[in-house]
Amino acid sequence: MMSQENEGQAAGQQANVWPLWEVFVRSSRGLSHVHAGSLHAPDAEMALRNARDLYTRRNEGVSIWVVPSEAIMASDPDAKGSFFESPQGKDYRHATYYTKSEGVKHL
Amino acid sequence: MAAAPLQSVPAPRPEDQDASVSPETRAGQAYFDRIIADDSRIEPKDWMPEAYRKTLTRQISQHAHSEIIGMQPEANWITRAPSLKRKSILMAKVQDEAGHGLYLYSAAETLGTPRDVLNQQLLDGKAKYSSIFNYPARSWADMGAIGWLVDGAAIANQVPLCRASYGPYGRAMVRICKEESFHQRQGFEILLELSHGTPEQKEMAQDAVNRFYAPALMMFGPPDDDSPNSKQSMAWNIKRFSNDELRQRFVGMIAEQVKVLGLTLPDPELRFDEETGKWIHMELDWQEFKDVIAGRGPCNAQRLARRREAHANGAWVREAARAYAGKQREKQMQKAGAA
């Protein structure tokens, strides 16, 4: 199963096409890098520069990651039922499951 | 895309048992229908009907082409903008249009058609783009009218698209809408300064509004009874409101805003209808709209020729960047080999 990114990559392997990169931007110190979008660039350095021009024209970031799209492994959307099955029915993993302590302070 | 049977998909009803449709397609369709019914989002790897994929690819790429062609009428004024500040603002705006085009090409690509193929369709004159960019920008006031009316109409059209059922399209639209509001305000400001300037400046502003009013209203697309694809797009939650609905809403907004400018809209029939709660505007020249879309507008040939020229002139940059990347890769491999 090809991922979204790999579909783009397959197209990107045509002779004249630059590879596809996924861009992640950290909006300010202390926060995670978040996926912002994708772009085409001939190499990692150009991908970073293009990402700066494309995704941080208004101070949206203090740090950028670029990752070749083909390097991303994605879970299969058709298998989401079974793949994410395990937590289902395990409400006891959430604090809200435990109700007897209601009214007790600082708990 | 092969789909494993989905757990929660109901068993097909007997009437759905069309022998020509595979069980995978049927399961995929049921899954897709449920997501649309829940007003949730379709993501790139989900099963989707071919027609949905095709409609979106066409719509998103046309939208991307419009952003790219839309750089031209404004870029044309950068050297003649009346001050350094105005030049800087205009450059930022043109840069945004390029960015918007790229966000949208990225979204379109997730549907499976590579950007270069889409770009080639534009260069070959096979792809459409918004009719508005085939009108000339004759005066500095046109930069104001384009920002206020054209970007304004685009925003009215695009805000509901932020909730389009296709995830990547909606996400691109969110980003674009945020940036477009700067465009509309700067256009309004240009017109406001002109309309409060000398009589000649005010006349220039009014002339620009007069020329862009009808073409801006046409940006919402043909009337509802002549818009064959609208119904399906609304059923798929791509479109949220009809062309006429968005158009009358926009007319209502600018009818108020034009008063602040001290200008008028060139529409003798413009009024608010108390009974229906809707704005009424004049009949638009839909033959003109069709002609411009079909390539017979005032600037179609010029816009495409300019785009082809720019693409051809950039060829050496693309080639050089690729050659450089290749050399760097080779060097790194040699280094790794020597180590």
Coordinates of C-alpha atoms in Angstrom, one line a residue:
Chain A
M1 CA 0.0 0.0 0.0
M2 CA 1.4 3.3 -1.0
S3 CA 1.0 6.2 1.3
Q4 CA -0.2 9.7 0.3
E5 CA 3.4 10.9 0.3
N6 CA 4.6 7.9 -1.7
E7 CA 2.1 8.5 -4.4
G8 CA 3.5 12.0 -4.8
Q9 CA 7.0 10.5 -4.7
A10 CA 6.2 8.0 -7.5
A11 CA 5.2 10.9 -9.6
G12 CA 8.3 12.7 -8.5
Q13 CA 10.5 10.1 -10.0
Q14 CA 9.8 11.2 -13.5
A15 CA 13.0 12.6 -15.1
N16 CA 12.4 16.3 -14.7
V17 CA 10.6 16.5 -11.4
W18 CA 12.2 17.5 -8.1
P19 CA 11.4 15.1 -5.1
L20 CA 8.7 15.9 -2.7
W21 CA 9.4 17.0 0.9
E22 CA 7.2 17.2 4.0
V23 CA 7.6 20.4 6.0
F24 CA 7.3 20.6 9.8
V25 CA 7.4 24.0 11.5
R26 CA 8.0 24.8 15.2
S27 CA 5.9 27.9 15.8
S28 CA 7.7 29.0 19.0
R29 CA 10.2 27.6 21.5
G30 CA 8.7 25.0 23.7
L31 CA 6.3 23.6 21.1
S32 CA 6.6 20.6 18.9
H33 CA 7.2 20.8 15.2
V34 CA 3.9 20.5 13.4
H35 CA 3.2 19.4 9.8
A36 CA 2.7 22.5 7.7
G37 CA 2.5 21.1 4.2
S38 CA 4.8 19.8 1.4
L39 CA 6.9 21.2 -1.4
H40 CA 9.2 20.1 -4.2
A41 CA 12.9 20.8 -4.0
P42 CA 16.1 19.3 -5.6
D43 CA 17.9 18.8 -2.3
A44 CA 17.5 19.2 1.5
E45 CA 19.1 22.6 1.6
M46 CA 16.8 24.0 -1.1
A47 CA 13.9 22.3 0.6
L48 CA 14.7 24.2 3.8
R49 CA 15.0 27.5 2.0
N50 CA 11.8 27.0 0.0
A51 CA 10.0 25.9 3.2
R52 CA 11.1 29.2 4.8
D53 CA 9.7 31.2 1.9
L54 CA 6.6 29.2 1.6
Y55 CA 5.5 28.5 5.2
T56 CA 7.1 31.2 7.3
R57 CA 6.4 34.5 5.4
R58 CA 4.8 35.9 8.6
N59 CA 7.0 34.7 11.4
E60 CA 5.1 31.5 11.7
G61 CA 8.2 29.6 12.8
V62 CA 11.5 29.5 14.7
S63 CA 12.6 26.1 13.4
I64 CA 11.8 24.0 10.3
W65 CA 12.3 20.3 9.6
V66 CA 12.1 18.9 6.0
V67 CA 11.7 15.2 5.5
P68 CA 11.8 13.4 2.1
S69 CA 8.1 12.3 1.7
E70 CA 9.3 8.8 0.7
A71 CA 10.9 8.4 4.1
I72 CA 7.6 8.6 5.8
M73 CA 5.9 5.3 6.7
A74 CA 2.2 5.7 7.2
S75 CA -0.4 3.4 8.8
D76 CA -2.8 1.8 6.4
P77 CA -6.1 3.7 6.4
D78 CA -8.1 0.6 5.4
A79 CA -6.8 -1.2 8.5
K80 CA -7.7 1.6 10.9
G81 CA -10.3 -0.6 12.6
S82 CA -7.9 -3.4 13.7
F83 CA -4.8 -1.2 14.0
F84 CA -6.3 1.1 16.5
E85 CA -8.5 -1.5 18.2
S86 CA -6.5 -2.0 21.3
P87 CA -7.5 1.0 23.4
Q88 CA -11.2 0.4 22.7
G89 CA -13.2 -0.7 25.7
K90 CA -10.3 0.3 28.0
D91 CA -11.9 3.3 29.5
Y92 CA -10.0 2.5 32.7
R93 CA -7.0 4.2 31.0
H94 CA -8.7 7.5 31.5
A95 CA -8.9 9.5 34.8
T96 CA -12.6 10.0 34.1
Y97 CA -13.2 6.3 34.6
Y98 CA -12.7 6.6 38.3
T99 CA -15.7 8.4 39.8
K100 CA -15.7 7.3 43.4
S101 CA -13.2 10.0 44.3
E102 CA -15.6 12.7 43.2
G103 CA -15.6 15.6 45.7
V104 CA -12.2 14.6 47.2
K105 CA -9.9 17.6 46.8
H106 CA -6.7 17.7 44.9
L107 CA -7.3 14.3 43.3
Chain B
M1 CA -6.8 0.9 -4.0
A2 CA -7.7 -2.5 -2.5
A3 CA -9.8 -2.1 0.6
A4 CA -9.9 -4.8 3.3
P5 CA -13.5 -5.3 4.5
L6 CA -14.3 -2.7 7.0
Q7 CA -15.6 -3.8 10.3
S8 CA -18.5 -1.4 10.6
V9 CA -19.6 -1.4 7.0
P10 CA -23.2 -2.8 6.9
A11 CA -23.8 -5.8 4.7
P12 CA -24.8 -4.8 1.2
R13 CA -28.5 -4.6 0.6
P14 CA -29.8 -6.9 -2.2
E15 CA -30.6 -3.9 -4.4
D16 CA -26.9 -2.9 -4.2
Q17 CA -25.8 -6.2 -5.5
D18 CA -24.8 -5.0 -8.9
A19 CA -22.5 -7.6 -10.4
S20 CA -20.4 -5.0 -12.2
V21 CA -19.4 -3.4 -8.8
S22 CA -16.7 -5.2 -6.8
P23 CA -17.3 -5.8 -3.1
E24 CA -14.2 -3.6 -2.4
T25 CA -15.8 -0.7 -4.3
R26 CA -19.1 -1.2 -2.5
A27 CA -17.4 -1.3 0.9
G28 CA -15.4 1.8 -0.1
Q29 CA -18.4 3.6 -1.3
A30 CA -20.3 2.8 1.9
Y31 CA -17.4 4.0 4.0
F32 CA -17.1 7.2 1.9
D33 CA -20.8 7.9 2.1
R34 CA -20.7 7.5 5.9
I35 CA -17.9 10.0 6.3
I36 CA -19.7 12.5 4.1
A37 CA -23.0 12.0 6.0
D38 CA -21.1 12.6 9.3
D39 CA -19.7 15.8 7.8
S40 CA -16.2 14.4 8.5
R41 CA -13.2 14.7 6.3
I42 CA -11.8 12.5 3.5
E43 CA -8.0 12.1 3.6
P44 CA -5.7 11.3 0.7
K45 CA -5.4 7.6 1.3
D46 CA -9.1 7.0 1.8
W47 CA -11.2 5.3 -0.8
M48 CA -13.1 7.9 -2.8
P49 CA -15.3 7.7 -5.9
E50 CA -13.4 8.4 -9.1
A51 CA -15.7 11.4 -9.9
Y52 CA -15.0 12.9 -6.5
R53 CA -11.2 12.6 -7.2
K54 CA -11.6 14.1 -10.6
T55 CA -13.8 17.0 -9.6
L56 CA -11.4 17.9 -6.8
T57 CA -8.4 17.6 -9.0
R58 CA -10.0 19.9 -11.5
Q59 CA -11.2 22.4 -8.9
I60 CA -8.1 22.6 -6.8
S61 CA -5.7 22.8 -9.8
Q62 CA -7.9 25.5 -11.5
H63 CA -7.7 27.4 -8.2
A64 CA -3.9 27.0 -8.1
H65 CA -3.6 28.2 -11.7
S66 CA -5.7 31.2 -10.8
E67 CA -3.3 32.2 -8.1
I68 CA -0.3 31.8 -10.4
I69 CA -1.9 33.8 -13.3
G70 CA -3.2 36.2 -10.7
M71 CA 0.3 37.3 -10.0
Q72 CA 0.5 39.0 -13.4
P73 CA -1.9 42.0 -13.2
E74 CA -0.3 43.0 -9.9
A75 CA 3.4 42.3 -10.7
N76 CA 2.8 44.6 -13.7
W77 CA 2.4 47.5 -11.2
I78 CA 5.3 46.8 -8.9
T79 CA 7.7 49.1 -10.8
R80 CA 5.1 51.9 -11.0
A81 CA 3.6 51.7 -7.5
P82 CA 3.7 55.3 -6.1
S83 CA 6.0 54.7 -3.2
L84 CA 8.6 52.4 -1.8
K85 CA 6.1 51.3 0.8
R86 CA 3.5 50.5 -1.9
K87 CA 6.1 48.5 -3.9
S88 CA 7.0 46.5 -0.8
I89 CA 3.3 45.8 0.0
L90 CA 2.6 44.8 -3.6
M91 CA 5.7 42.5 -3.7
A92 CA 4.5 40.8 -0.5
K93 CA 1.1 40.3 -2.1
V94 CA 2.5 38.8 -5.3
Q95 CA 4.7 36.5 -3.2
D96 CA 1.5 35.4 -1.3
E97 CA -0.2 34.6 -4.6
A98 CA 2.7 32.3 -5.5
G99 CA 2.5 30.7 -2.1
H100 CA -1.2 30.1 -2.4
G101 CA -0.6 28.5 -5.8
L102 CA 1.9 26.2 -4.2
Y103 CA -0.3 25.2 -1.3
L104 CA -3.0 24.3 -3.7
Y105 CA -0.8 22.4 -6.1
S106 CA 0.4 20.4 -3.0
A107 CA -3.2 19.7 -2.1
A108 CA -4.1 18.7 -5.7
E109 CA -1.1 16.4 -5.8
T110 CA -2.3 14.3 -2.9
L111 CA -5.1 13.2 -5.3
G112 CA -2.5 11.5 -7.5
T113 CA -1.8 13.9 -10.3
P114 CA 1.8 15.4 -10.1
R115 CA 2.3 19.1 -10.1
D116 CA 4.2 19.1 -13.3
V117 CA 1.3 17.5 -15.2
L118 CA -1.1 20.1 -13.8
N119 CA 1.3 22.9 -14.7
Q120 CA 1.7 21.5 -18.2
Q121 CA -2.1 21.6 -18.6
L122 CA -2.0 25.3 -17.8
L123 CA 0.9 26.0 -20.2
D124 CA -0.9 24.0 -22.9
G125 CA -4.0 26.1 -22.5
K126 CA -6.0 23.0 -21.6
A127 CA -6.7 24.1 -18.0
K128 CA -9.0 26.9 -16.9
Y129 CA -8.4 29.6 -14.4
S130 CA -10.5 32.3 -12.9
S131 CA -11.9 34.6 -15.6
I132 CA -11.1 37.7 -13.6
F133 CA -7.4 37.6 -14.3
N134 CA -8.1 38.1 -18.0
Y135 CA -9.1 41.7 -17.5
P136 CA -6.4 44.3 -17.7
A137 CA -5.2 46.3 -14.7
R138 CA -5.0 49.8 -16.3
S139 CA -4.4 52.2 -13.5
W140 CA -3.0 52.3 -10.0
A141 CA -6.5 52.4 -8.7
D142 CA -7.0 49.0 -10.2
M143 CA -4.7 47.6 -7.6
G144 CA -7.2 48.9 -5.1
A145 CA -10.2 47.5 -6.9
I146 CA -8.5 44.1 -7.3
G147 CA -7.7 43.9 -3.6
W148 CA -11.1 45.1 -2.4
L149 CA -13.4 43.5 -5.0
V150 CA -11.5 40.6 -6.5
D151 CA -9.8 39.4 -3.3
G152 CA -13.0 40.2 -1.4
A153 CA -15.0 37.9 -3.7
A154 CA -12.3 35.3 -3.4
I155 CA -12.6 35.4 0.4
A156 CA -16.4 35.2 0.3
N157 CA -15.9 32.1 -1.9
Q158 CA -13.1 30.6 0.0
V159 CA -14.2 30.9 3.6
P160 CA -16.8 28.1 3.2
L161 CA -14.1 26.0 1.4
C162 CA -12.1 25.8 4.6
R163 CA -14.8 23.3 5.6
A164 CA -14.6 21.3 2.3
S165 CA -14.8 17.6 2.8
Y166 CA -11.4 16.9 1.3
G167 CA -8.9 17.5 4.2
P168 CA -5.9 18.8 2.3
Y169 CA -8.0 21.3 0.3
G170 CA -9.7 22.6 3.5
R171 CA -6.3 23.0 5.2
A172 CA -4.8 24.9 2.3
M173 CA -7.9 27.2 2.3
V174 CA -7.5 28.0 6.0
R175 CA -3.9 29.2 5.4
I176 CA -5.0 31.1 2.2
C177 CA -7.9 32.8 3.8
K178 CA -5.8 34.2 6.7
E179 CA -3.4 35.8 4.2
E180 CA -6.1 37.0 1.8
S181 CA -7.6 39.4 4.4
F182 CA -4.4 41.4 4.2
H183 CA -4.9 41.6 0.5
Q184 CA -8.5 42.9 0.8
R185 CA -7.7 45.5 3.4
Q186 CA -4.7 46.9 1.5
G187 CA -6.9 47.2 -1.6
F188 CA -9.5 49.0 0.4
E189 CA -6.9 51.4 1.7
I190 CA -5.6 52.2 -1.7
L191 CA -9.2 53.1 -2.9
L192 CA -9.8 55.0 0.4
E193 CA -6.7 57.2 -0.1
L194 CA -7.6 57.8 -3.7
S195 CA -11.2 58.6 -3.1
H196 CA -10.2 61.1 -0.4
G197 CA -7.5 62.7 -2.6
T198 CA -7.8 65.0 -5.6
P199 CA -10.9 64.9 -7.8
E200 CA -8.8 63.2 -10.5
Q201 CA -7.7 60.5 -8.0
K202 CA -11.3 60.0 -6.9
E203 CA -12.4 59.7 -10.5
M204 CA -9.7 57.1 -11.1
A205 CA -10.9 55.1 -8.0
Q206 CA -14.5 55.2 -9.2
D207 CA -13.5 54.2 -12.7
A208 CA -11.6 51.1 -11.3
V209 CA -14.6 50.1 -9.2
N210 CA -16.9 50.5 -12.3
R211 CA -14.7 48.2 -14.4
F212 CA -14.2 45.5 -11.7
Y213 CA -17.7 45.3 -10.2
A214 CA -19.3 43.0 -12.7
P215 CA -16.3 40.8 -13.4
A216 CA -15.9 40.4 -9.6
L217 CA -19.5 39.3 -9.2
M218 CA -19.0 36.8 -12.0
M219 CA -16.2 35.2 -10.0
F220 CA -18.8 33.3 -8.0
G221 CA -19.6 31.3 -11.2
P222 CA -22.7 31.0 -13.4
P223 CA -26.2 31.4 -11.9
D224 CA -27.5 28.4 -9.9
D225 CA -29.8 27.2 -12.7
D226 CA -26.9 27.1 -15.1
S227 CA -24.3 25.5 -12.9
P228 CA -24.5 21.8 -13.6
N229 CA -21.7 20.7 -11.2
S230 CA -22.9 22.6 -8.2
K231 CA -25.4 20.2 -6.9
Q232 CA -23.0 17.3 -6.8
S233 CA -20.3 19.4 -5.2
M234 CA -22.8 20.4 -2.5
A235 CA -23.8 16.8 -2.0
W236 CA -20.1 15.9 -1.5
N237 CA -19.7 18.8 1.0
I238 CA -17.1 20.4 -1.2
K239 CA -19.3 23.4 -1.8
R240 CA -21.4 24.7 1.1
F241 CA -23.4 27.4 -0.5
S242 CA -24.6 28.0 -4.0
N243 CA -23.0 30.5 -6.4
D244 CA -26.0 32.9 -6.3
E245 CA -26.2 32.7 -2.5
L246 CA -22.5 33.6 -2.1
R247 CA -22.8 36.3 -4.7
Q248 CA -25.7 38.1 -3.1
R249 CA -24.0 37.9 0.3
F250 CA -20.9 39.5 -1.1
V251 CA -22.9 42.3 -2.8
G252 CA -24.5 43.0 0.5
M253 CA -21.1 43.4 2.1
I254 CA -19.6 45.7 -0.5
A255 CA -22.8 47.8 -0.7
E256 CA -22.0 48.9 2.8
Q257 CA -18.3 49.2 2.4
V258 CA -18.5 51.4 -0.7
K259 CA -20.2 54.1 1.4
V260 CA -17.0 54.4 3.5
L261 CA -15.1 54.8 0.3
G262 CA -17.4 57.6 -0.7
L263 CA -17.8 55.9 -4.1
T264 CA -20.7 54.1 -5.8
L265 CA -21.3 50.7 -7.3
P266 CA -22.2 50.8 -11.0
D267 CA -25.5 48.9 -10.4
P268 CA -28.8 50.8 -10.8
E269 CA -30.8 47.7 -9.6
L270 CA -28.9 47.1 -6.4
R271 CA -31.2 46.8 -3.4
F272 CA -32.0 44.7 -0.4
D273 CA -35.1 42.8 -0.7
E274 CA -36.9 42.8 2.7
E275 CA -39.2 40.0 1.8
T276 CA -36.5 37.4 0.9
G277 CA -33.8 38.9 3.0
K278 CA -31.5 38.9 0.0
W279 CA -29.6 41.4 -2.0
I280 CA -30.7 42.0 -5.6
H281 CA -28.1 43.0 -8.2
M282 CA -28.3 43.7 -11.9
E283 CA -28.3 41.0 -14.5
L284 CA -24.7 40.0 -15.4
D285 CA -23.5 39.5 -18.9
W286 CA -23.0 35.7 -18.9
Q287 CA -22.1 35.6 -22.5
E288 CA -19.1 37.7 -21.7
F289 CA -18.3 35.3 -18.8
K290 CA -18.4 32.3 -21.2
D291 CA -16.3 34.1 -23.8
V292 CA -13.6 35.0 -21.2
I293 CA -13.6 31.5 -19.8
A294 CA -13.3 30.1 -23.4
G295 CA -10.2 32.2 -24.0
R296 CA -11.7 35.2 -25.7
G297 CA -11.2 37.7 -22.9
P298 CA -9.1 40.9 -23.2
C299 CA -5.9 39.4 -21.8
N300 CA -6.1 35.6 -22.1
A301 CA -3.5 35.3 -24.8
Q302 CA -1.1 37.8 -23.1
R303 CA -1.4 36.0 -19.7
L304 CA -0.7 32.6 -21.1
A305 CA 2.2 33.8 -23.2
R306 CA 3.7 35.5 -20.2
R307 CA 3.3 32.3 -18.1
R308 CA 5.0 30.2 -20.8
E309 CA 7.8 32.7 -21.2
A310 CA 8.4 32.8 -17.4
H311 CA 8.4 29.0 -17.3
A312 CA 10.8 28.7 -20.2
N313 CA 13.1 31.4 -18.7
G314 CA 13.2 29.5 -15.4
A315 CA 14.4 26.2 -17.1
W316 CA 18.1 26.9 -16.5
V317 CA 17.5 27.5 -12.8
R318 CA 15.6 24.2 -12.4
E319 CA 18.3 22.4 -14.4
A320 CA 21.2 24.0 -12.4
A321 CA 19.6 23.2 -9.1
R322 CA 19.1 19.6 -10.1
A323 CA 22.7 19.3 -11.4
Y324 CA 24.0 20.8 -8.2
A325 CA 22.0 18.5 -6.0
G326 CA 23.3 15.5 -8.0
K327 CA 26.9 16.6 -7.6
Q328 CA 26.5 17.1 -3.9
R329 CA 25.0 13.6 -3.6
E330 CA 27.9 12.2 -5.6
K331 CA 30.5 14.0 -3.4
Q332 CA 28.8 12.7 -0.2
M333 CA 28.9 9.1 -1.6
Q334 CA 32.5 9.4 -2.4
K335 CA 33.2 10.7 1.1
A336 CA 31.3 7.8 2.5
G337 CA 33.2 5.4 0.3
A338 CA 36.6 6.8 1.3
A339 CA 35.8 6.7 5.0

